[in-house]
PDB file of C-alpha atoms and ligand atoms in Angstrom:
ATOM      1  CA  GLY A   1      43.037  59.810  25.113  1.00 33.00           C
ATOM      2  CA  GLU A   2      40.549  61.523  22.699  1.00 38.00           C
ATOM      3  CA  LEU A   3      43.239  62.635  20.300  1.00 39.00           C
ATOM      4  CA  GLN A   4      44.776  59.092  20.048  1.00 40.00           C
ATOM      5  CA  GLY A   5      41.210  57.708  19.506  1.00 38.00           C
ATOM      6  CA  SER A   6      40.499  59.954  16.554  1.00 37.00           C
ATOM      7  CA  VAL A   7      43.796  59.248  14.829  1.00 37.00           C
ATOM      8  CA  ALA A   8      43.120  55.524  15.098  1.00 34.00           C
ATOM      9  CA  THR A   9      39.788  55.817  13.624  1.00 35.00           C
ATOM     10  CA  ALA A  10      40.995  57.890  10.590  1.00 34.00           C
ATOM     11  CA  THR A  11      43.579  55.277   9.633  1.00 32.00           C
ATOM     12  CA  GLU A  12      41.908  52.119  10.633  1.00 34.00           C
ATOM     13  CA  ALA A  13      40.496  50.981   7.160  1.00 35.00           C
ATOM     14  CA  ALA A  14      43.858  51.444   5.269  1.00 38.00           C
ATOM     15  CA  GLU A  15      46.201  50.486   8.030  1.00 48.00           C
ATOM     16  CA  LYS A  16      44.930  47.288   9.452  1.00 73.00           C
ATOM     17  CA  LEU A  17      48.077  45.293   8.925  1.00 87.00           C
ATOM     18  CA  PRO A  18      50.989  45.530  11.397  1.00 91.00           C
ATOM     19  CA  THR A  19      54.549  46.009  10.205  1.00 94.00           C
ATOM     20  CA  PHE A  20      56.859  43.054   9.499  1.00 95.00           C
ATOM     21  CA  LYS A  21      60.651  42.487   9.933  1.00 95.00           C
ATOM     22  CA  GLY A  22      61.430  40.468   6.653  1.00 97.00           C
ATOM     23  CA  GLY A  23      64.798  38.844   6.397  1.00 98.00           C
ATOM     24  CA  SER A  24      67.243  38.616   3.493  1.00 98.00           C
ATOM     25  CA  LEU A  25      67.501  35.725   1.218  1.00 98.00           C
ATOM     26  CA  THR A  26      70.591  34.470  -0.860  1.00 98.00           C
ATOM     27  CA  VAL A  27      70.685  31.620  -3.391  1.00 98.00           C
ATOM     28  CA  ARG A  28      74.035  30.591  -4.627  1.00 98.00           C
ATOM     29  CA  GLY A  29      74.633  27.980  -7.283  1.00 98.00           C
ATOM     30  CA  LEU A  30      71.458  26.172  -6.686  1.00 98.00           C
ATOM     31  CA  GLY A  31      70.849  22.971  -8.676  1.00 98.00           C
ATOM     32  CA  MET A  32      67.969  20.458  -8.539  1.00 98.00           C
ATOM     33  CA  ALA A  33      67.160  17.417 -10.568  1.00 98.00           C
ATOM     34  CA  TYR A  34      64.290  14.899 -10.592  1.00 97.00           C
ATOM     35  CA  GLY A  35      66.090  11.774 -11.330  1.00 95.00           C
ATOM     36  CA  ASP A  36      67.963  12.494 -14.659  1.00 95.00           C
ATOM     37  CA  LEU A  37      65.846  15.554 -15.217  1.00 97.00           C
ATOM     38  CA  GLU A  38      67.869  18.649 -14.394  1.00 97.00           C
ATOM     39  CA  VAL A  39      65.090  21.203 -13.319  1.00 98.00           C
ATOM     40  CA  LEU A  40      67.322  23.962 -11.740  1.00 98.00           C
ATOM     41  CA  LYS A  41      70.805  24.882 -13.042  1.00 98.00           C
ATOM     42  CA  ASP A  42      73.285  27.223 -11.177  1.00 98.00           C
ATOM     43  CA  ILE A  43      70.613  29.632  -9.803  1.00 98.00           C
ATOM     44  CA  ASP A  44      71.904  32.836  -8.060  1.00 98.00           C
ATOM     45  CA  LEU A  45      69.520  35.207  -6.411  1.00 98.00           C
ATOM     46  CA  ASP A  46      69.531  37.957  -3.930  1.00 98.00           C
ATOM     47  CA  VAL A  47      66.394  39.074  -2.279  1.00 98.00           C
ATOM     48  CA  LYS A  48      66.879  41.982   0.130  1.00 98.00           C
ATOM     49  CA  ALA A  49      65.151  42.186   3.468  1.00 98.00           C
ATOM     50  CA  GLY A  50      61.630  43.604   3.062  1.00 98.00           C
ATOM     51  CA  THR A  51      61.318  43.455  -0.620  1.00 98.00           C
ATOM     52  CA  VAL A  52      59.154  41.672  -3.057  1.00 98.00           C
ATOM     53  CA  THR A  53      60.605  39.456  -5.936  1.00 99.00           C
ATOM     54  CA  CYS A  54      58.387  38.244  -8.526  1.00 98.00           C
ATOM     55  CA  VAL A  55      59.301  35.023 -10.628  1.00 99.00           C
ATOM     56  CA  ILE A  56      57.816  34.831 -13.996  1.00 98.00           C
ATOM     57  CA  GLY A  57      58.388  32.237 -16.717  1.00 98.00           C
ATOM     58  CA  PRO A  58      56.814  29.594 -18.966  1.00 98.00           C
ATOM     59  CA  SER A  59      55.280  26.408 -17.449  1.00 98.00           C
ATOM     60  CA  GLY A  60      57.782  23.841 -16.570  1.00 98.00           C
ATOM     61  CA  SER A  61      60.516  26.389 -16.308  1.00 98.00           C
ATOM     62  CA  GLY A  62      61.342  25.426 -12.628  1.00 98.00           C
ATOM     63  CA  LYS A  63      59.565  28.188 -10.754  1.00 98.00           C
ATOM     64  CA  SER A  64      57.757  25.986  -8.397  1.00 98.00           C
ATOM     65  CA  THR A  65      60.851  23.798  -7.794  1.00 98.00           C
ATOM     66  CA  LEU A  66      62.932  26.889  -7.048  1.00 98.00           C
ATOM     67  CA  LEU A  67      60.404  27.814  -4.408  1.00 98.00           C
ATOM     68  CA  ARG A  68      60.399  24.286  -2.934  1.00 98.00           C
ATOM     69  CA  CYS A  69      64.046  24.377  -2.586  1.00 98.00           C
ATOM     70  CA  LEU A  70      63.975  27.553  -0.658  1.00 98.00           C
ATOM     71  CA  ASN A  71      62.113  25.726   2.189  1.00 95.00           C
ATOM     72  CA  ARG A  72      63.422  22.403   1.512  1.00 96.00           C
ATOM     73  CA  LEU A  73      60.227  20.801   0.363  1.00 96.00           C
ATOM     74  CA  VAL A  74      62.567  19.239  -2.144  1.00 96.00           C
ATOM     75  CA  GLU A  75      66.316  18.785  -1.409  1.00 96.00           C
ATOM     76  CA  PRO A  76      68.689  20.774  -3.671  1.00 97.00           C
ATOM     77  CA  LYS A  77      71.202  18.825  -5.413  1.00 97.00           C
ATOM     78  CA  ALA A  78      73.853  21.555  -5.403  1.00 98.00           C
ATOM     79  CA  GLY A  79      74.393  25.097  -4.005  1.00 98.00           C
ATOM     80  CA  ASP A  80      73.152  26.838  -0.921  1.00 98.00           C
ATOM     81  CA  VAL A  81      70.396  29.151   0.361  1.00 98.00           C
ATOM     82  CA  THR A  82      70.709  31.422   3.345  1.00 98.00           C
ATOM     83  CA  ILE A  83      68.113  33.449   5.372  1.00 98.00           C
ATOM     84  CA  ASP A  84      69.757  36.389   7.134  1.00 97.00           C
ATOM     85  CA  GLY A  85      73.150  34.723   6.564  1.00 97.00           C
ATOM     86  CA  ALA A  86      72.170  31.295   8.012  1.00 97.00           C
ATOM     87  CA  SER A  87      72.182  28.280   5.656  1.00 98.00           C
ATOM     88  CA  ILE A  88      68.942  26.452   5.358  1.00 97.00           C
ATOM     89  CA  LEU A  89      70.911  23.213   4.763  1.00 96.00           C
ATOM     90  CA  THR A  90      71.936  23.022   8.451  1.00 96.00           C
ATOM     91  CA  MET A  91      68.855  24.459   9.893  1.00 97.00           C
ATOM     92  CA  LYS A  92      66.501  22.164  11.778  1.00 95.00           C
ATOM     93  CA  PRO A  93      63.269  21.507   9.735  1.00 92.00           C
ATOM     94  CA  GLU A  94      61.080  23.163  12.490  1.00 90.00           C
ATOM     95  CA  THR A  95      63.265  26.353  12.564  1.00 94.00           C
ATOM     96  CA  LEU A  96      63.032  26.334   8.670  1.00 96.00           C
ATOM     97  CA  ARG A  97      59.298  26.053   8.561  1.00 92.00           C
ATOM     98  CA  ARG A  98      58.897  28.841  11.041  1.00 94.00           C
ATOM     99  CA  ARG A  99      61.206  31.168   9.310  1.00 97.00           C
ATOM    100  CA  VAL A 100      60.136  30.611   5.699  1.00 97.00           C
ATOM    101  CA  GLY A 101      56.326  30.470   5.088  1.00 97.00           C
ATOM    102  CA  MET A 102      54.713  29.071   2.054  1.00 98.00           C
ATOM    103  CA  VAL A 103      51.295  29.802   0.422  1.00 98.00           C
ATOM    104  CA  PHE A 104      50.136  27.415  -2.447  1.00 97.00           C
ATOM    105  CA  GLN A 105      47.792  27.505  -5.304  1.00 97.00           C
ATOM    106  CA  GLN A 106      45.437  24.878  -3.881  1.00 96.00           C
ATOM    107  CA  PHE A 107      45.373  26.623  -0.221  1.00 95.00           C
ATOM    108  CA  ASN A 108      46.312  23.106   1.590  1.00 95.00           C
ATOM    109  CA  LEU A 109      43.787  23.978   4.613  1.00 97.00           C
ATOM    110  CA  PHE A 110      42.457  21.053   6.673  1.00 97.00           C
ATOM    111  CA  PRO A 111      38.914  20.658   5.526  1.00 97.00           C
ATOM    112  CA  ASP A 112      37.649  19.488   8.847  1.00 98.00           C
ATOM    113  CA  HIS A 113      39.022  22.249  10.878  1.00 98.00           C
ATOM    114  CA  THR A 114      37.655  25.979  11.134  1.00 98.00           C
ATOM    115  CA  ALA A 115      39.657  28.808   9.740  1.00 98.00           C
ATOM    116  CA  LEU A 116      40.773  29.592  13.404  1.00 98.00           C
ATOM    117  CA  GLU A 117      41.779  25.957  14.036  1.00 98.00           C
ATOM    118  CA  ASN A 118      43.776  25.904  10.750  1.00 98.00           C
ATOM    119  CA  VAL A 119      45.870  28.808  11.830  1.00 98.00           C
ATOM    120  CA  MET A 120      46.149  27.661  15.401  1.00 98.00           C
ATOM    121  CA  LEU A 121      47.463  24.153  14.259  1.00 96.00           C
ATOM    122  CA  ALA A 122      50.484  25.601  12.750  1.00 90.00           C
ATOM    123  CA  LEU A 123      51.267  27.299  16.165  1.00 95.00           C
ATOM    124  CA  THR A 124      50.590  24.400  18.408  1.00 96.00           C
ATOM    125  CA  LYS A 125      52.249  21.782  16.196  1.00 92.00           C
ATOM    126  CA  VAL A 126      55.279  23.598  14.647  1.00 86.00           C
ATOM    127  CA  LYS A 127      55.846  26.122  17.497  1.00 88.00           C
ATOM    128  CA  LYS A 128      54.532  24.042  20.219  1.00 92.00           C
ATOM    129  CA  MET A 129      52.712  27.011  21.568  1.00 95.00           C
ATOM    130  CA  PRO A 130      50.045  26.711  24.349  1.00 97.00           C
ATOM    131  CA  GLN A 131      46.343  26.830  23.049  1.00 97.00           C
ATOM    132  CA  ALA A 132      45.353  30.109  24.571  1.00 97.00           C
ATOM    133  CA  GLU A 133      48.348  32.049  23.147  1.00 97.00           C
ATOM    134  CA  ALA A 134      48.036  30.300  19.716  1.00 98.00           C
ATOM    135  CA  ARG A 135      44.293  31.271  19.723  1.00 98.00           C
ATOM    136  CA  ARG A 136      45.140  34.825  20.548  1.00 97.00           C
ATOM    137  CA  ILE A 137      47.594  35.054  17.674  1.00 97.00           C
ATOM    138  CA  ALA A 138      45.492  33.265  15.164  1.00 97.00           C
ATOM    139  CA  GLU A 139      42.387  35.653  15.931  1.00 97.00           C
ATOM    140  CA  THR A 140      44.658  38.462  15.409  1.00 96.00           C
ATOM    141  CA  ARG A 141      46.124  37.330  12.117  1.00 96.00           C
ATOM    142  CA  LEU A 142      42.761  36.392  10.769  1.00 97.00           C
ATOM    143  CA  ALA A 143      41.469  39.952  11.602  1.00 95.00           C
ATOM    144  CA  ASP A 144      44.665  41.220   9.809  1.00 95.00           C
ATOM    145  CA  VAL A 145      43.520  39.591   6.596  1.00 96.00           C
ATOM    146  CA  GLY A 146      39.842  40.719   7.016  1.00 94.00           C
ATOM    147  CA  LEU A 147      38.444  37.593   8.285  1.00 96.00           C
ATOM    148  CA  ALA A 148      37.479  38.495  11.848  1.00 95.00           C
ATOM    149  CA  SER A 149      33.916  37.338  11.056  1.00 96.00           C
ATOM    150  CA  ARG A 150      34.694  34.136   9.544  1.00 97.00           C
ATOM    151  CA  MET A 151      36.977  32.492  12.050  1.00 97.00           C
ATOM    152  CA  ASP A 152      34.619  29.660  12.877  1.00 98.00           C
ATOM    153  CA  HIS A 153      33.834  28.627   9.303  1.00 98.00           C
ATOM    154  CA  ARG A 154      35.316  25.634   7.593  1.00 98.00           C
ATOM    155  CA  PRO A 155      37.173  25.967   4.350  1.00 98.00           C
ATOM    156  CA  SER A 156      34.095  24.421   2.419  1.00 97.00           C
ATOM    157  CA  SER A 157      31.893  27.367   3.460  1.00 97.00           C
ATOM    158  CA  LEU A 158      34.580  30.117   2.556  1.00 97.00           C
ATOM    159  CA  SER A 159      35.080  31.462  -0.907  1.00 97.00           C
ATOM    160  CA  GLY A 160      38.327  30.735  -2.563  1.00 97.00           C
ATOM    161  CA  GLY A 161      39.549  34.148  -1.822  1.00 97.00           C
ATOM    162  CA  GLN A 162      38.728  33.751   1.911  1.00 97.00           C
ATOM    163  CA  GLN A 163      40.478  30.376   1.971  1.00 98.00           C
ATOM    164  CA  GLN A 164      43.537  31.896   0.382  1.00 97.00           C
ATOM    165  CA  ARG A 165      43.466  34.667   3.103  1.00 97.00           C
ATOM    166  CA  VAL A 166      43.329  31.816   5.739  1.00 98.00           C
ATOM    167  CA  ALA A 167      46.320  30.388   4.216  1.00 98.00           C
ATOM    168  CA  ILE A 168      48.147  33.683   4.260  1.00 98.00           C
ATOM    169  CA  ALA A 169      47.123  34.265   7.889  1.00 97.00           C
ATOM    170  CA  ARG A 170      48.449  30.772   8.710  1.00 97.00           C
ATOM    171  CA  ALA A 171      51.737  31.777   7.182  1.00 97.00           C
ATOM    172  CA  LEU A 172      51.798  35.058   8.890  1.00 97.00           C
ATOM    173  CA  ALA A 173      50.984  33.527  12.313  1.00 97.00           C
ATOM    174  CA  MET A 174      54.435  31.867  12.275  1.00 95.00           C
ATOM    175  CA  ALA A 175      56.232  35.309  12.136  1.00 95.00           C
ATOM    176  CA  PRO A 176      58.186  34.283   9.291  1.00 97.00           C
ATOM    177  CA  GLU A 177      61.073  36.238   7.817  1.00 98.00           C
ATOM    178  CA  VAL A 178      60.240  35.305   4.301  1.00 98.00           C
ATOM    179  CA  ILE A 179      57.057  34.021   2.651  1.00 98.00           C
ATOM    180  CA  LEU A 180      56.923  32.158  -0.577  1.00 98.00           C
ATOM    181  CA  PHE A 181      53.807  32.311  -2.839  1.00 98.00           C
ATOM    182  CA  ASP A 182      53.236  29.832  -5.638  1.00 98.00           C
ATOM    183  CA  GLU A 183      50.592  31.026  -8.098  1.00 98.00           C
ATOM    184  CA  VAL A 184      48.256  31.711  -5.173  1.00 98.00           C
ATOM    185  CA  THR A 185      45.588  33.435  -7.344  1.00 98.00           C
ATOM    186  CA  SER A 186      45.647  30.795 -10.173  1.00 97.00           C
ATOM    187  CA  ALA A 187      42.806  28.644  -8.714  1.00 96.00           C
ATOM    188  CA  LEU A 188      40.573  31.596  -7.823  1.00 96.00           C
ATOM    189  CA  ASP A 189      37.514  33.064  -9.648  1.00 95.00           C
ATOM    190  CA  PRO A 190      38.490  36.129 -11.471  1.00 95.00           C
ATOM    191  CA  GLU A 191      36.533  38.365  -9.303  1.00 95.00           C
ATOM    192  CA  LEU A 192      38.280  37.117  -6.227  1.00 95.00           C
ATOM    193  CA  VAL A 193      41.975  37.683  -7.607  1.00 97.00           C
ATOM    194  CA  LYS A 194      42.136  41.336  -6.950  1.00 96.00           C
ATOM    195  CA  GLY A 195      41.362  41.206  -3.060  1.00 95.00           C
ATOM    196  CA  VAL A 196      44.199  38.532  -2.495  1.00 97.00           C
ATOM    197  CA  LEU A 197      46.713  40.502  -4.725  1.00 97.00           C
ATOM    198  CA  ASN A 198      45.937  43.710  -2.782  1.00 96.00           C
ATOM    199  CA  LEU A 199      46.560  41.848   0.642  1.00 96.00           C
ATOM    200  CA  MET A 200      49.895  40.676  -0.815  1.00 98.00           C
ATOM    201  CA  SER A 201      50.674  44.123  -1.944  1.00 97.00           C
ATOM    202  CA  ASP A 202      49.879  45.439   1.573  1.00 96.00           C
ATOM    203  CA  LEU A 203      52.180  42.697   3.119  1.00 97.00           C
ATOM    204  CA  GLY A 204      55.080  43.794   0.725  1.00 97.00           C
ATOM    205  CA  ARG A 205      54.505  47.390   1.638  1.00 96.00           C
ATOM    206  CA  ARG A 206      54.710  46.574   5.373  1.00 96.00           C
ATOM    207  CA  GLY A 207      58.137  44.953   5.302  1.00 97.00           C
ATOM    208  CA  MET A 208      57.539  41.259   4.593  1.00 98.00           C
ATOM    209  CA  THR A 209      60.053  39.659   2.401  1.00 98.00           C
ATOM    210  CA  MET A 210      58.201  37.809  -0.361  1.00 98.00           C
ATOM    211  CA  VAL A 211      59.189  35.548  -3.269  1.00 98.00           C
ATOM    212  CA  VAL A 212      56.180  35.403  -5.542  1.00 98.00           C
ATOM    213  CA  VAL A 213      55.712  33.188  -8.409  1.00 98.00           C
ATOM    214  CA  THR A 214      52.983  34.638 -10.560  1.00 98.00           C
ATOM    215  CA  HIS A 215      51.135  34.869 -13.978  1.00 97.00           C
ATOM    216  CA  GLU A 216      49.651  38.326 -12.786  1.00 97.00           C
ATOM    217  CA  MET A 217      51.932  40.706 -14.853  1.00 97.00           C
ATOM    218  CA  GLY A 218      50.183  43.747 -13.656  1.00 97.00           C
ATOM    219  CA  PHE A 219      51.079  42.749 -10.059  1.00 98.00           C
ATOM    220  CA  ALA A 220      54.663  41.960 -10.909  1.00 98.00           C
ATOM    221  CA  ARG A 221      54.933  45.392 -12.704  1.00 98.00           C
ATOM    222  CA  LYS A 222      53.367  47.359  -9.822  1.00 98.00           C
ATOM    223  CA  VAL A 223      54.407  45.669  -6.714  1.00 98.00           C
ATOM    224  CA  ALA A 224      57.740  43.792  -7.362  1.00 98.00           C
ATOM    225  CA  ASP A 225      61.013  45.369  -6.420  1.00 98.00           C
ATOM    226  CA  GLN A 226      62.818  42.805  -8.556  1.00 98.00           C
ATOM    227  CA  VAL A 227      61.327  40.567 -11.323  1.00 98.00           C
ATOM    228  CA  VAL A 228      63.065  37.355 -12.220  1.00 98.00           C
ATOM    229  CA  PHE A 229      62.547  35.602 -15.564  1.00 98.00           C
ATOM    230  CA  MET A 230      63.094  31.711 -15.630  1.00 98.00           C
ATOM    231  CA  ASP A 231      63.386  29.485 -18.609  1.00 98.00           C
ATOM    232  CA  GLU A 232      64.464  25.911 -18.667  1.00 98.00           C
ATOM    233  CA  GLY A 233      65.775  25.949 -15.168  1.00 98.00           C
ATOM    234  CA  ARG A 234      67.884  29.088 -15.393  1.00 98.00           C
ATOM    235  CA  ILE A 235      67.307  32.699 -14.614  1.00 98.00           C
ATOM    236  CA  VAL A 236      67.630  34.344 -17.909  1.00 98.00           C
ATOM    237  CA  GLU A 237      67.130  37.849 -16.831  1.00 98.00           C
ATOM    238  CA  ALA A 238      66.493  39.709 -13.631  1.00 98.00           C
ATOM    239  CA  GLY A 239      66.025  43.388 -12.777  1.00 98.00           C
ATOM    240  CA  THR A 240      63.458  46.141 -11.931  1.00 98.00           C
ATOM    241  CA  PRO A 241      60.017  45.827 -13.327  1.00 98.00           C
ATOM    242  CA  ASP A 242      61.083  48.410 -15.855  1.00 98.00           C
ATOM    243  CA  ASP A 243      64.150  46.485 -16.934  1.00 98.00           C
ATOM    244  CA  ILE A 244      62.136  43.265 -17.459  1.00 98.00           C
ATOM    245  CA  PHE A 245      58.905  44.720 -18.882  1.00 98.00           C
ATOM    246  CA  GLU A 246      60.093  47.722 -20.842  1.00 97.00           C
ATOM    247  CA  ARG A 247      63.535  46.879 -21.854  1.00 98.00           C
ATOM    248  CA  PRO A 248      63.682  42.999 -22.172  1.00 98.00           C
ATOM    249  CA  ARG A 249      67.081  42.122 -23.536  1.00 98.00           C
ATOM    250  CA  SER A 250      66.899  38.255 -24.228  1.00 98.00           C
ATOM    251  CA  PRO A 251      64.755  37.035 -27.187  1.00 98.00           C
ATOM    252  CA  ARG A 252      63.331  34.362 -24.769  1.00 98.00           C
ATOM    253  CA  LEU A 253      62.042  37.020 -22.427  1.00 98.00           C
ATOM    254  CA  GLN A 254      60.748  39.080 -25.450  1.00 98.00           C
ATOM    255  CA  ARG A 255      58.925  36.143 -26.877  1.00 98.00           C
ATOM    256  CA  PHE A 256      57.420  35.245 -23.407  1.00 98.00           C
ATOM    257  CA  LEU A 257      56.066  38.894 -22.934  1.00 98.00           C
ATOM    258  CA  ASN A 258      54.652  38.962 -26.295  1.00 97.00           C
ATOM    259  CA  GLU A 259      52.755  35.782 -25.578  1.00 96.00           C
ATOM    260  CA  VAL A 260      51.374  36.696 -22.053  1.00 95.00           C
ATOM    261  CA  LEU A 261      50.806  40.542 -22.373  1.00 90.00           C
TER     262      LEU A 261
HETATM  263  P1  LIG B   1      57.007  25.598 -13.180  1.00 50.74           P
HETATM  264  O1  LIG B   1      56.401  25.718 -11.677  1.00 50.74           O
HETATM  265  O2  LIG B   1      57.784  26.693 -13.676  1.00 50.74           O
HETATM  266  O3  LIG B   1      55.784  25.289 -14.061  1.00 50.74           O
HETATM  267  P2  LIG B   1      58.011  23.091 -12.069  1.00 50.74           P
HETATM  268  O4  LIG B   1      59.085  23.578 -11.088  1.00 50.74           O
HETATM  269  O5  LIG B   1      56.842  22.676 -11.541  1.00 50.74           O
HETATM  270  O6  LIG B   1      57.870  24.326 -13.063  1.00 50.74           O
HETATM  271  O7  LIG B   1      58.782  21.956 -13.006  1.00 50.74           O
HETATM  272  C1  LIG B   1      59.933  21.996 -13.478  1.00 50.74           C
HETATM  273  C2  LIG B   1      60.200  20.723 -14.370  1.00 50.74           C
HETATM  274  O8  LIG B   1      60.283  19.710 -13.366  1.00 50.74           O
HETATM  275  C3  LIG B   1      59.062  20.275 -15.345  1.00 50.74           C
HETATM  276  O9  LIG B   1      59.759  19.733 -16.457  1.00 50.74           O
HETATM  277  C4  LIG B   1      58.283  19.299 -14.602  1.00 50.74           C
HETATM  278  O10 LIG B   1      57.553  18.424 -15.488  1.00 50.74           O
HETATM  279  C5  LIG B   1      59.285  18.760 -13.789  1.00 50.74           C
HETATM  280  N1  LIG B   1      58.745  18.167 -12.331  1.00 50.74           N
HETATM  281  C6  LIG B   1      58.159  18.935 -11.547  1.00 50.74           C
HETATM  282  N2  LIG B   1      57.821  18.298 -10.382  1.00 50.74           N
HETATM  283  C7  LIG B   1      58.284  17.046 -10.762  1.00 50.74           C
HETATM  284  C8  LIG B   1      58.283  15.841  -9.847  1.00 50.74           C
HETATM  285  N3  LIG B   1      57.773  15.829  -8.612  1.00 50.74           N
HETATM  286  N4  LIG B   1      58.800  14.650 -10.418  1.00 50.74           N
HETATM  287  C9  LIG B   1      59.413  14.654 -11.682  1.00 50.74           C
HETATM  288  N5  LIG B   1      59.435  15.865 -12.444  1.00 50.74           N
HETATM  289  C10 LIG B   1      58.834  16.957 -11.967  1.00 50.74           C
HETATM  290 MG1  LIG B   2      54.632  25.861 -10.844  1.00 50.74          MG
END
């Protein structure tokens, strides 16, 4: 009725995103090596459902490899990862792709497909969804991330920020329980960074479970429920943003913060 209509209008700008039902993630004794090079050593991590964990640390410390292990883009050499209690090591690849989404620095969109097609492809290929249903979901997700008017554009005619939103819409379209973000604003022009970070912050507020590798210390400080500092393949320190940024205990973290802040 009329009342409902006016309520919807009052909230529409700020409340565009739906709510999500993020899952929990646990990492136990995770190890990974490229040949002889040990890159992850005995990683333990707990990410509660609906929380945001930011992973920080110097280049080469193993942040990307950790994310890649969480959806088996690379195979862990030791340990286990569970999503809502289910081990990813015994999960079918399609199931894992659906439950754990990932967004990359370089967007990884198909250049010859429109934004809409890029989002639809994930649904029709991985989820084997009929075209019409895939289109409906893709349109909804693109509208959620503010791209309702850009759906028919190819990546080359979108800004970097818009391309990254397409990649986020594509991840969301799978209805994942966890989304992994690997330095997703590092390739963006400075003026486009904030919009993408705001979108990620909204996702976190709306219940998505997120693991975010980032150099954006302001984002980690403000948005993270948990911050993890990695160095040389290990988690050196983990805690709340206050623990990590205001009361860093290890000299390595203190040195790192001195360099980046
Ligand atoms: P970060 O994301 O923190 O910069 P990475 O996980 O990318 O760290 O890399 C961790 C270490 O693994 C680095 O020493 C890097 O050179 C090495 N490494 C990363 N990817 C590969 C690969 N495909 N083959 C061999 N070594 C790699
Ligand atoms: Mg990396």
